[in-house]
N, CA, C and O atoms as CSV, one atom per row, in Angstrom:
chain,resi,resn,atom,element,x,y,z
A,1,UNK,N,N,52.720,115.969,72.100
A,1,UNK,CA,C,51.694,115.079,71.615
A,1,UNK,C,C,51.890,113.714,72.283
A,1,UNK,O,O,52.913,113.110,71.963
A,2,UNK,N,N,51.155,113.203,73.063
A,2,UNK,CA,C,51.008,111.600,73.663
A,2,UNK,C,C,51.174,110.716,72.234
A,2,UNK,O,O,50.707,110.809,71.099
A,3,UNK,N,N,51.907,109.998,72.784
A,3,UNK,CA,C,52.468,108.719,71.601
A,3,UNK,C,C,51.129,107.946,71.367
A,3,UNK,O,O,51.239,107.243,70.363
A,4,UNK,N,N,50.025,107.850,71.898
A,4,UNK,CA,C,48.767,107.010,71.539
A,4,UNK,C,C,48.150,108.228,70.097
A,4,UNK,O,O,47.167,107.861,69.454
A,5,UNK,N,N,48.799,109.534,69.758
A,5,UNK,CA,C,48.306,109.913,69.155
A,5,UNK,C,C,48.922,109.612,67.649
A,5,UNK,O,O,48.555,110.202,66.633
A,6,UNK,N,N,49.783,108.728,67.699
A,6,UNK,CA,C,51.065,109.077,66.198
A,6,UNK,C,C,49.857,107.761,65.374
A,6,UNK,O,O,49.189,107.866,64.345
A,7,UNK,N,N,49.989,106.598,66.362
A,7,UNK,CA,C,49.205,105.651,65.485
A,7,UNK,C,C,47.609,106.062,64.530
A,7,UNK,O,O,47.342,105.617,63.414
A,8,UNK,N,N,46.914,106.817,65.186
A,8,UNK,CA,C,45.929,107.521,64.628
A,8,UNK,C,C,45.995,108.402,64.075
A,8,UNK,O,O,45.015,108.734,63.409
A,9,UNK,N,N,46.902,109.022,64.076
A,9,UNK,CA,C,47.401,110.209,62.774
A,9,UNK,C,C,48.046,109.794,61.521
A,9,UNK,O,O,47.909,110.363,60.438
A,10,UNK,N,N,48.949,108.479,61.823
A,10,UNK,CA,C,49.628,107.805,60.562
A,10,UNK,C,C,48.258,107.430,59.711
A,10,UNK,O,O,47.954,107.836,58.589
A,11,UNK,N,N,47.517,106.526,60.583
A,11,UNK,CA,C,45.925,106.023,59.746
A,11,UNK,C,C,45.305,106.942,58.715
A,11,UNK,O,O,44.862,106.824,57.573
A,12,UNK,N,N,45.477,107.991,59.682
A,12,UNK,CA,C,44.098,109.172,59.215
A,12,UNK,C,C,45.023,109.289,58.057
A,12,UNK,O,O,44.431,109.190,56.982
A,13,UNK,N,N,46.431,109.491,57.962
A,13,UNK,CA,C,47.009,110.200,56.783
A,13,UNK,C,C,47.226,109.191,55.703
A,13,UNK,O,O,47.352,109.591,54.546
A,14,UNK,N,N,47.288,107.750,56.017
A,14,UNK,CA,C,47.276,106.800,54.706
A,14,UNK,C,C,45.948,106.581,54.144
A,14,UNK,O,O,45.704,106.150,53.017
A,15,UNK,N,N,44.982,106.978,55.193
A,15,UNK,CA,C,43.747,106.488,54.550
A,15,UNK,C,C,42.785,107.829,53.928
A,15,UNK,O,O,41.652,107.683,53.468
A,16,UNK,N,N,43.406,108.947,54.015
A,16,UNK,CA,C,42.850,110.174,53.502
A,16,UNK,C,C,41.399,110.681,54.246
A,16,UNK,O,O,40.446,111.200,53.666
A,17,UNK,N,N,41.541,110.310,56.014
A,17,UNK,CA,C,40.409,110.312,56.703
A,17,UNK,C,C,40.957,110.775,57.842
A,17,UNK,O,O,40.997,110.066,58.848
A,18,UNK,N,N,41.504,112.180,57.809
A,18,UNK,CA,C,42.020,112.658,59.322
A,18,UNK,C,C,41.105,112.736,59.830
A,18,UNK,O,O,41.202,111.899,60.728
A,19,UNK,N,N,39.614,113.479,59.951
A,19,UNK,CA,C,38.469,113.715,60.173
A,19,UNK,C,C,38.251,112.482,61.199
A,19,UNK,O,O,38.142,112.442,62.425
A,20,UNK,N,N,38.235,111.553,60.251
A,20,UNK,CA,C,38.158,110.287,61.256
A,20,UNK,C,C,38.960,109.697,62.295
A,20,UNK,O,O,38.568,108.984,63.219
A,21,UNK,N,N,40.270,110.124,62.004
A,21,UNK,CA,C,41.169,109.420,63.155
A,21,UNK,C,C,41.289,110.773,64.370
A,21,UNK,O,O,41.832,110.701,65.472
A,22,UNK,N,N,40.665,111.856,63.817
A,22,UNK,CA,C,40.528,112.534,65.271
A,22,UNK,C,C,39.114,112.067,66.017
A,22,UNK,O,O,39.095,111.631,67.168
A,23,UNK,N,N,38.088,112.206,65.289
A,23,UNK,CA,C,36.873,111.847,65.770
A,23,UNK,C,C,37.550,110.022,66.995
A,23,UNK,O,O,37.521,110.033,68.226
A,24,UNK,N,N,37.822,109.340,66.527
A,24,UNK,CA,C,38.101,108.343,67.076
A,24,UNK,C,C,39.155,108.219,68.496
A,24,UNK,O,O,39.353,107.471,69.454
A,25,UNK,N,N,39.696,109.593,67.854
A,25,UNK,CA,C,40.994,109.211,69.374
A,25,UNK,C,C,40.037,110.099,70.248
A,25,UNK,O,O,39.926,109.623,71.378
A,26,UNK,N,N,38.975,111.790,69.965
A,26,UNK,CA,C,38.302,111.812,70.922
A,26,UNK,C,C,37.104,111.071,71.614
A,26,UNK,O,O,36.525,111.464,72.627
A,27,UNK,N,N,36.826,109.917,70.891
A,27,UNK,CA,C,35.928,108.799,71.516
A,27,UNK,C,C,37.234,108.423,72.299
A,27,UNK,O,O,37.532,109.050,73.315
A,28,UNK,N,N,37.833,107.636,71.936
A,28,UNK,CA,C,38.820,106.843,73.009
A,28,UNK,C,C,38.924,107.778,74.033
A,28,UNK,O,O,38.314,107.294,74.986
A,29,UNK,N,N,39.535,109.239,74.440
A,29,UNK,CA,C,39.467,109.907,75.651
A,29,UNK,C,C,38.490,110.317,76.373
A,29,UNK,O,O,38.525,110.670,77.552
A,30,UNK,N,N,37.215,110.250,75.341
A,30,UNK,CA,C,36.021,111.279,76.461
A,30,UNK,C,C,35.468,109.352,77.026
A,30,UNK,O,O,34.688,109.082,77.939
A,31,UNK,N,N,36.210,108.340,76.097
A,31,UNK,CA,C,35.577,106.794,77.245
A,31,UNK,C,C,36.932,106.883,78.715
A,31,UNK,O,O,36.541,106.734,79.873
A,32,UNK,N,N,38.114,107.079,78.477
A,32,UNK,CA,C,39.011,107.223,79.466
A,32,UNK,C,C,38.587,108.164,80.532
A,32,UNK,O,O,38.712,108.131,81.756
A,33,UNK,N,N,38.160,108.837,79.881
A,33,UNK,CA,C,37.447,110.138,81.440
A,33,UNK,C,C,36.724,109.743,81.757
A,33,UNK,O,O,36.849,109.329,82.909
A,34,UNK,N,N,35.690,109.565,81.242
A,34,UNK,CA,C,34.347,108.347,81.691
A,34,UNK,C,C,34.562,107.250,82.802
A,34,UNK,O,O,33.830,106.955,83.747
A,35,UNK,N,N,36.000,106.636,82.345
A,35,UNK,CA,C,36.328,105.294,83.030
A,35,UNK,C,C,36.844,106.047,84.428
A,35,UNK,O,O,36.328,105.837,85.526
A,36,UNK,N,N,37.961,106.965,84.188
A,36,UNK,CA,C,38.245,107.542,85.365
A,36,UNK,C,C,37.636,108.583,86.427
A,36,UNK,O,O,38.022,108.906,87.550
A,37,UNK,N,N,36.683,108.932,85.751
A,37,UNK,CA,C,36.158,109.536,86.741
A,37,UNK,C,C,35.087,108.856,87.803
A,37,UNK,O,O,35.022,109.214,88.979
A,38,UNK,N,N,34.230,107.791,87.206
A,38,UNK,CA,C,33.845,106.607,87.427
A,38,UNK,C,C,34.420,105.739,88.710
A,38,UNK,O,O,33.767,105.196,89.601
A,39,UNK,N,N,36.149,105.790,88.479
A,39,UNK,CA,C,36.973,104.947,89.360
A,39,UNK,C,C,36.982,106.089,90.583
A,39,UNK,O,O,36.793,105.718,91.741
A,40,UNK,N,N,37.166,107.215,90.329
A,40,UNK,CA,C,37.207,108.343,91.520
A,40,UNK,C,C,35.549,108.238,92.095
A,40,UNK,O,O,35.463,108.223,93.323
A,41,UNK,N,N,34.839,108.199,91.679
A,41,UNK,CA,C,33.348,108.370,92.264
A,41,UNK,C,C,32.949,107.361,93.488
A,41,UNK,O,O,32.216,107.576,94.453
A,42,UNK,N,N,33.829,105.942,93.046
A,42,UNK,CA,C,33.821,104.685,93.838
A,42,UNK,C,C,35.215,104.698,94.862
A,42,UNK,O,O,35.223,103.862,95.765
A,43,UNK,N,N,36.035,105.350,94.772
A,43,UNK,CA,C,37.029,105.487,95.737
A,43,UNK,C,C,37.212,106.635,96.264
A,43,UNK,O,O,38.439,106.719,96.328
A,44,UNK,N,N,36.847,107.420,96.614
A,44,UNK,CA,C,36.950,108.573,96.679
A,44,UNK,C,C,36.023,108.786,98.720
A,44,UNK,O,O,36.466,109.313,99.740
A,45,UNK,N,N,34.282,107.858,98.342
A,45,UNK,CA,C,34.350,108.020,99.457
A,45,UNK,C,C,34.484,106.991,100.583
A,45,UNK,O,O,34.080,107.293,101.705
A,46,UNK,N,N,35.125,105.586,100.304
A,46,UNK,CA,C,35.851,105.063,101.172
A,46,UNK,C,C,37.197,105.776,101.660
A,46,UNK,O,O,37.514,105.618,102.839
A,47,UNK,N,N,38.020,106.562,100.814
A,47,UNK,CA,C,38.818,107.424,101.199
A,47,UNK,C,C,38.619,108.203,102.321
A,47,UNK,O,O,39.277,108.010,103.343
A,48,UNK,N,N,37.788,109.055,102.235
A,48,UNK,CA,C,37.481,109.833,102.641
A,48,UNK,C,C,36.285,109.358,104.651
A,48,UNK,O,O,35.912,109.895,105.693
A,49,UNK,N,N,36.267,108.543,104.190
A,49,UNK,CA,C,35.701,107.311,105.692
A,49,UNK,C,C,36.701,107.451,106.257
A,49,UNK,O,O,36.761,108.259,107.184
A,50,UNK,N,N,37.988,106.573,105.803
A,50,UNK,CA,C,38.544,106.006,106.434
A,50,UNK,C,C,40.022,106.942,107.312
A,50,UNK,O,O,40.746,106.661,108.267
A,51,UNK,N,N,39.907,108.267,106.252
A,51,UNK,CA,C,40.699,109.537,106.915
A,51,UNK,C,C,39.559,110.062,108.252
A,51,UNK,O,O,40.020,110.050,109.394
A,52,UNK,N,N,38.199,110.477,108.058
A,52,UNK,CA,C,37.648,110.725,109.037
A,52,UNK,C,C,37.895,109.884,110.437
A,52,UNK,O,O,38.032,110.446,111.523
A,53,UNK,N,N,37.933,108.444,110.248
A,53,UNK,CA,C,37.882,107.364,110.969
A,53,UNK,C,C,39.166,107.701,111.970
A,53,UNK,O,O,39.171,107.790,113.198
A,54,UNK,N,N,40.539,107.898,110.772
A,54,UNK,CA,C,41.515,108.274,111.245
A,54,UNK,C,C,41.842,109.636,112.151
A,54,UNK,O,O,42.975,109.662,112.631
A,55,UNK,N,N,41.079,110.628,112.401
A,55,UNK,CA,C,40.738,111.785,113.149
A,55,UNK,C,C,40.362,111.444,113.906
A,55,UNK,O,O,40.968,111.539,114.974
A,56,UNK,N,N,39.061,110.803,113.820
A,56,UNK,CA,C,38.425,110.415,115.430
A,56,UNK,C,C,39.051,109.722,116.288
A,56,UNK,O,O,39.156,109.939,117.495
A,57,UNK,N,N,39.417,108.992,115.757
A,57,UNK,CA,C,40.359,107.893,116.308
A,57,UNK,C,C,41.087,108.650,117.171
A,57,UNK,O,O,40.656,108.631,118.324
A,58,UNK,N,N,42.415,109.557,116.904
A,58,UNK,CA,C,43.321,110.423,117.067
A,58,UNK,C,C,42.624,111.711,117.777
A,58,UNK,O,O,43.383,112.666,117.939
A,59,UNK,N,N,41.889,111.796,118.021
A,59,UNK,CA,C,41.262,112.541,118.964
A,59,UNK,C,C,40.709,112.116,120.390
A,59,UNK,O,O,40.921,112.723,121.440
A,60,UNK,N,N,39.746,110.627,120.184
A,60,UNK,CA,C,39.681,110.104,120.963
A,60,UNK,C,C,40.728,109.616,122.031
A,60,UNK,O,O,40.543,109.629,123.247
A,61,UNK,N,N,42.054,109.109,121.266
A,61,UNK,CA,C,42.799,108.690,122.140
A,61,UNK,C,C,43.647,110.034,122.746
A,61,UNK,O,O,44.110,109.939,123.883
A,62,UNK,N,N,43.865,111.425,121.888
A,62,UNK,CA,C,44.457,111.984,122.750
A,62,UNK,C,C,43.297,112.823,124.361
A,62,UNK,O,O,43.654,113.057,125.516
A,63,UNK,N,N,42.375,112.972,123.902
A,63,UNK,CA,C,41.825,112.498,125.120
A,63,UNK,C,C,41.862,112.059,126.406
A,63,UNK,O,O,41.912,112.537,127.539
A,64,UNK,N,N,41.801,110.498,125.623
A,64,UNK,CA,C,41.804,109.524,126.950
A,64,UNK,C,C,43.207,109.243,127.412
A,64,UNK,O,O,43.314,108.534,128.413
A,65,UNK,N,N,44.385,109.727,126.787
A,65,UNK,CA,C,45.493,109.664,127.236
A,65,UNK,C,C,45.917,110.425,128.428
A,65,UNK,O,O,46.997,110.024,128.861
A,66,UNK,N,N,45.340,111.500,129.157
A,66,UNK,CA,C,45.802,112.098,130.153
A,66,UNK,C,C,45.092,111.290,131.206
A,66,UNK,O,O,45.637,111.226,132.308
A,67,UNK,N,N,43.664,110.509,130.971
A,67,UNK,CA,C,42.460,110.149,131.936
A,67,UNK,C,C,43.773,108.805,132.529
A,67,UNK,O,O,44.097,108.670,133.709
A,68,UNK,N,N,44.225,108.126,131.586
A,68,UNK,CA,C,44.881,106.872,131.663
A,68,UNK,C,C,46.493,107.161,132.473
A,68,UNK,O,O,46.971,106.357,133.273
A,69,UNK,N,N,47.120,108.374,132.098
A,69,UNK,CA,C,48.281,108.443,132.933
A,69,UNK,C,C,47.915,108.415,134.188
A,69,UNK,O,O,48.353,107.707,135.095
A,70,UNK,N,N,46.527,109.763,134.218
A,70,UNK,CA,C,46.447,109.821,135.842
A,70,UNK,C,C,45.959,108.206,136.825
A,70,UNK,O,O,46.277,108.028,138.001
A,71,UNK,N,N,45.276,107.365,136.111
A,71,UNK,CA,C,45.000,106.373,136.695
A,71,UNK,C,C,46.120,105.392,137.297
A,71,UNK,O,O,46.043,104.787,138.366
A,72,UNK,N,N,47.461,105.363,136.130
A,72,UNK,CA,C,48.176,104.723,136.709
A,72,UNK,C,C,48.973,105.490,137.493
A,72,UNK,O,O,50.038,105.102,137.974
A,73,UNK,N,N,48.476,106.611,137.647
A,73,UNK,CA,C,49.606,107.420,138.253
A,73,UNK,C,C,48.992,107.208,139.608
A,73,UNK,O,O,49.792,107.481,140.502
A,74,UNK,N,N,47.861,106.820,140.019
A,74,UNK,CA,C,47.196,106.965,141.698
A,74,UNK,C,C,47.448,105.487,141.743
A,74,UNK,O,O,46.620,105.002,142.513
A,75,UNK,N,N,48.245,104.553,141.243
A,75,UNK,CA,C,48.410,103.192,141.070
A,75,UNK,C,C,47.315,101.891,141.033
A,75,UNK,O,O,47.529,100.810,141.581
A,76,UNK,N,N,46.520,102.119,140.532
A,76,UNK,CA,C,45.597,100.974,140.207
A,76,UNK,C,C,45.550,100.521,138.837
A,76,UNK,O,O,44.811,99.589,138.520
């Protein structure tokens, strides 16, 4: 049991309203999923840019890395 659950269970049991202190801790989690999934929706695809970015990148240069030996290799 997560320790955010003892404080809402002590309540429910002094105040003769378990009913209520569950109803309340599943508001508090279905707003935490809400919040987090929210935070994944907005990071998720700059993530996901900036790994692509990182491929191309890494492709491009292995590439141009043989074009560039041979150049200095005919010395100019």
């Amino acid at each position: 049991m997560p320790p955010s659950f003892v404080p809402f269970i002590a309540w429910g049991e002094t105040a003769n309203s378990l009913g209520e202190s569950f109803e309340a801790l599943a508001d508090m989690y279905e707003e935490r999923v809400r919040v987090r999934s929210a935070l994944l929706r907005t990071m998720v695809p700059p993530l996901v840019f900036v790994a692509v970015l990182l491929v191309v990148g890494w492709v491009a240069f292995s590439l141009f890395l043989p074009l560039l030996s041979l150049i200095i290799s005919l010395g100019f």
